[in-house]
XYZ file of C-alpha atoms in Angstrom:
299
model
C 91.611 99.101 96.312
C 94.031 96.832 94.749
C 97.739 95.992 96.051
C 100.633 93.709 95.123
C 102.995 92.423 97.226
C 105.906 90.704 95.755
C 108.562 88.669 96.973
C 111.881 89.776 95.622
C 115.344 88.149 95.021
C 117.646 89.798 92.758
C 115.347 89.875 89.583
C 113.178 93.343 90.003
C 111.776 92.616 86.496
C 109.563 90.020 87.996
C 108.201 92.478 89.922
C 107.446 95.352 86.960
C 106.292 92.261 84.791
C 104.026 91.201 87.125
C 102.462 94.991 87.687
C 102.140 94.935 84.020
C 100.529 91.496 83.393
C 97.812 92.906 86.083
C 97.149 96.137 85.049
C 96.260 94.219 81.658
C 94.264 91.969 83.087
C 92.230 95.175 84.302
C 93.187 95.262 87.809
C 93.882 98.572 88.951
C 97.069 97.898 90.989
C 97.889 101.320 92.994
C 100.529 99.779 95.470
C 103.295 97.557 95.317
C 104.750 96.318 98.582
C 108.251 94.683 97.668
C 109.505 91.935 100.501
C 113.433 91.974 100.440
C 116.469 90.708 102.105
C 119.666 93.201 103.415
C 120.785 95.384 100.529
C 124.012 94.421 101.438
C 124.241 92.048 98.892
C 124.997 94.076 95.518
C 122.652 92.524 93.575
C 119.788 93.330 95.790
C 120.751 96.588 96.277
C 120.790 97.238 92.463
C 117.153 95.313 92.297
C 115.912 97.624 95.066
C 117.657 100.777 93.134
C 115.927 99.731 89.297
C 112.346 99.573 91.121
C 112.438 102.853 93.108
C 113.470 104.745 89.368
C 109.898 102.750 88.411
C 107.730 104.992 90.118
C 107.461 107.605 87.005
C 106.624 104.700 84.445
C 102.958 104.126 85.610
C 99.927 106.548 84.749
C 98.395 106.641 87.386
C 101.412 106.083 89.516
C 102.019 103.240 91.576
C 103.512 103.436 94.913
C 106.362 100.960 95.970
C 107.017 100.205 99.265
C 110.083 98.014 100.304
C 109.780 95.936 102.856
C 112.635 94.135 104.714
C 113.360 90.767 105.794
C 114.380 92.885 109.374
C 113.757 92.170 113.101
C 116.109 94.834 115.161
C 119.457 94.390 114.231
C 118.868 90.803 112.627
C 118.790 91.827 108.135
C 119.348 88.333 107.041
C 121.260 88.751 103.215
C 119.500 85.466 102.440
C 117.193 82.945 103.679
C 119.655 80.305 104.637
C 118.683 79.124 107.796
C 115.041 78.033 109.942
C 114.975 81.178 111.664
C 115.339 83.391 108.647
C 112.581 81.798 106.766
C 110.575 82.087 110.331
C 111.547 85.861 109.943
C 110.299 85.663 106.586
C 106.881 84.310 107.511
C 106.015 87.063 110.212
C 107.018 89.860 107.818
C 104.931 88.313 104.671
C 102.552 87.705 107.027
C 102.138 91.171 108.523
C 102.094 92.665 105.020
C 99.239 91.010 103.786
C 97.716 91.223 107.156
C 97.918 95.187 107.091
C 96.344 95.281 103.875
C 93.647 93.134 104.265
C 92.601 95.472 107.149
C 92.354 98.029 105.148
C 90.180 96.238 103.068
C 92.706 95.785 99.867
C 92.355 93.229 97.328
C 95.963 91.534 97.256
C 97.661 90.155 94.680
C 100.355 88.024 95.790
C 102.967 87.514 93.912
C 105.189 84.223 94.341
C 107.438 84.125 91.791
C 110.522 86.420 92.925
C 112.929 84.895 95.208
C 114.101 81.710 96.743
C 111.650 78.681 96.966
C 111.544 79.115 100.457
C 109.992 82.496 99.639
C 107.414 80.854 97.519
C 106.948 78.114 100.220
C 106.299 81.169 103.087
C 103.744 82.922 100.474
C 101.561 79.769 100.074
C 101.164 79.372 103.538
C 100.385 83.202 103.977
C 97.997 82.700 101.371
C 96.296 79.739 103.104
C 95.928 81.702 106.180
C 94.467 85.407 105.045
C 93.411 85.304 101.872
C 89.702 85.384 100.629
C 87.722 84.616 97.258
C 88.410 88.086 96.368
C 92.101 87.643 96.455
C 94.757 86.610 94.268
C 98.190 84.466 94.200
C 100.173 84.596 90.957
C 103.222 83.211 89.340
C 104.795 84.393 86.683
C 106.073 82.416 83.557
C 107.948 84.379 80.809
C 110.106 83.627 77.773
C 113.541 83.077 79.330
C 114.862 85.474 76.641
C 112.818 87.989 78.386
C 113.798 87.551 81.924
C 117.484 87.066 80.500
C 117.546 90.478 79.216
C 117.222 92.150 82.291
C 113.949 94.809 80.777
C 111.630 95.934 83.158
C 108.804 95.939 80.765
C 107.920 93.348 77.557
C 107.384 95.278 74.250
C 105.397 92.212 73.276
C 102.797 91.705 76.542
C 101.999 88.372 75.448
C 105.371 87.346 76.754
C 103.987 87.768 79.682
C 102.202 85.047 80.962
C 100.851 85.249 84.582
C 99.568 82.136 86.201
C 96.653 81.832 88.756
C 97.913 79.736 91.873
C 94.768 78.090 93.090
C 94.813 78.001 97.080
C 93.539 75.741 99.474
C 92.497 77.750 101.949
C 92.284 76.932 105.538
C 89.338 78.775 106.826
C 86.250 77.057 106.663
C 84.020 80.032 107.557
C 84.317 83.794 106.215
C 84.369 85.139 109.578
C 87.790 82.798 110.330
C 89.928 85.324 108.290
C 88.723 88.607 110.503
C 89.140 86.336 113.559
C 92.906 85.268 112.390
C 93.931 89.280 111.160
C 93.684 90.193 115.172
C 97.144 88.259 115.070
C 100.368 89.860 113.971
C 102.174 86.650 114.993
C 101.727 83.923 111.800
C 102.535 81.210 114.139
C 99.500 82.473 116.924
C 97.589 82.952 113.611
C 98.020 79.077 112.862
C 97.551 77.909 115.906
C 94.139 79.674 116.116
C 93.264 78.366 112.958
C 93.952 74.952 114.031
C 91.883 75.387 116.945
C 88.897 77.104 115.059
C 89.044 73.867 112.325
C 89.361 71.504 115.394
C 85.778 73.229 117.199
C 84.039 72.657 113.440
C 85.418 69.581 113.518
C 83.775 68.282 116.625
C 80.706 70.226 116.264
C 80.035 68.190 113.072
C 80.584 64.841 115.111
C 78.610 65.887 117.840
C 75.649 66.395 115.337
C 76.713 63.283 113.532
C 76.246 61.325 116.863
C 73.098 62.834 118.031
C 71.484 61.628 114.871
C 72.003 57.951 115.612
C 69.617 55.967 117.650
C 70.708 53.904 120.693
C 71.636 51.008 118.968
C 73.632 52.293 116.303
C 75.798 53.910 118.790
C 76.379 51.034 120.235
C 77.042 49.516 116.876
C 79.350 52.276 116.372
C 81.195 52.012 119.327
C 81.732 48.257 118.981
C 83.362 49.248 115.498
C 85.651 51.752 116.975
C 86.513 49.761 119.938
C 87.074 46.316 118.458
C 86.430 46.415 114.607
C 86.186 42.864 113.244
C 83.714 41.908 110.544
C 79.896 42.164 110.718
C 79.430 38.343 111.909
C 82.126 38.952 114.779
C 80.416 42.374 115.688
C 76.804 40.778 115.485
C 78.422 37.760 118.094
C 79.777 40.513 120.015
C 76.605 42.598 120.637
C 74.035 39.916 120.663
C 72.194 40.688 117.549
C 71.431 39.658 114.231
C 74.589 39.683 111.511
C 71.560 41.182 108.968
C 70.422 43.610 112.170
C 73.970 44.722 112.321
C 75.122 45.120 108.707
C 71.733 47.599 108.339
C 72.367 49.679 111.424
C 76.261 50.162 109.817
C 74.769 50.829 106.583
C 72.671 53.917 108.626
C 75.747 54.575 110.351
C 77.845 55.417 107.630
C 75.085 57.022 105.608
C 74.458 59.488 108.727
C 78.327 59.784 108.830
C 78.642 60.859 104.937
C 75.395 63.177 105.371
C 77.409 65.123 108.172
C 80.415 65.830 106.660
C 78.875 66.292 103.095
C 80.741 63.325 101.664
C 79.540 61.103 98.317
C 77.236 58.424 99.150
C 80.293 56.105 97.174
C 82.648 57.093 99.977
C 83.439 54.589 102.028
C 82.655 55.779 105.734
C 84.206 53.029 107.834
C 87.832 54.151 108.174
C 87.296 57.661 108.536
C 84.759 57.220 111.008
C 86.938 55.004 112.878
C 89.505 57.697 112.812
C 87.711 60.329 113.865
C 85.911 58.284 117.008
C 88.811 56.293 118.204
C 90.547 59.088 120.352
C 87.500 60.183 122.186
C 86.199 56.804 122.851
C 89.527 55.449 123.731
C 90.100 58.010 126.043
C 86.653 56.775 127.982
C 88.252 53.842 129.126
C 86.253 50.496 129.387
C 82.391 51.396 129.373
C 79.653 48.726 128.965
C 78.055 48.336 125.684
C 74.730 50.244 126.731
C 76.762 53.422 128.634
C 76.857 55.381 124.863
C 75.677 58.391 126.225
C 78.843 58.945 127.809
C 80.841 59.037 124.276
C 78.593 61.967 122.844
C 79.395 63.761 126.180
C 82.831 62.715 125.654
C 83.336 64.411 122.366
C 81.189 67.457 123.359
C 84.017 68.174 126.236
C 87.104 67.688 123.389
C 85.279 70.861 121.459
């Protein structure tokens, strides 16, 4: 089942042109959910009325549902405040989440309405959409949009551009986890928790692969920095030995995080381990088993 979720400003043709283009691409969209602000604004009221008249245009019919950006008596005519934007995000999130729970393939159109609608749409896409779903932006000739025509005589006038999504979910199960929540802000918090857990799991696996001597070098690097000769003097080792051990540490770090061999790992490694090692306070140079345990406790 394919569904369209579209934000609406005051140009209803953005919704119908997107629908036409999706059908032209072979997506059998059967439902369109139009997210809109208060129809007290005459232009919004007119846009909604024109869309209601479209139910007889499509064969098979497309079911239009109109989703107000509303909470109780709060029904903004525009997205003009931080509170309005938060409400918009919650409504968009719930609309998409409901369709994902039903197993639908979601086509999210971010072409209509204010820029903040586009921004919040991308947040929802990053949280909830998977590889089956799509985000679309409409690029059409100015004359077509200005004509207010709900459909184009020439389909080539409608240019639908797929928008790439840098998804926050790292595992397929993460989307299912986030669908449990109706509040996008709780979902964002949970997403960060899941990402943090996975990051610490990777760090744990990396740390477990280091020898005790490599752990000592890694801790000294994070705690004190410095050049290889300075680290060698601090650890009472030959500079060549420290250099070889550091290269091994970097190689294992790159391997653990799937980084190319050309990536310089030093700064990234320091950034990842600094919070844990700093929290430990001063330890002896040989007490590095505590570092691994500290990392595990932060999971």
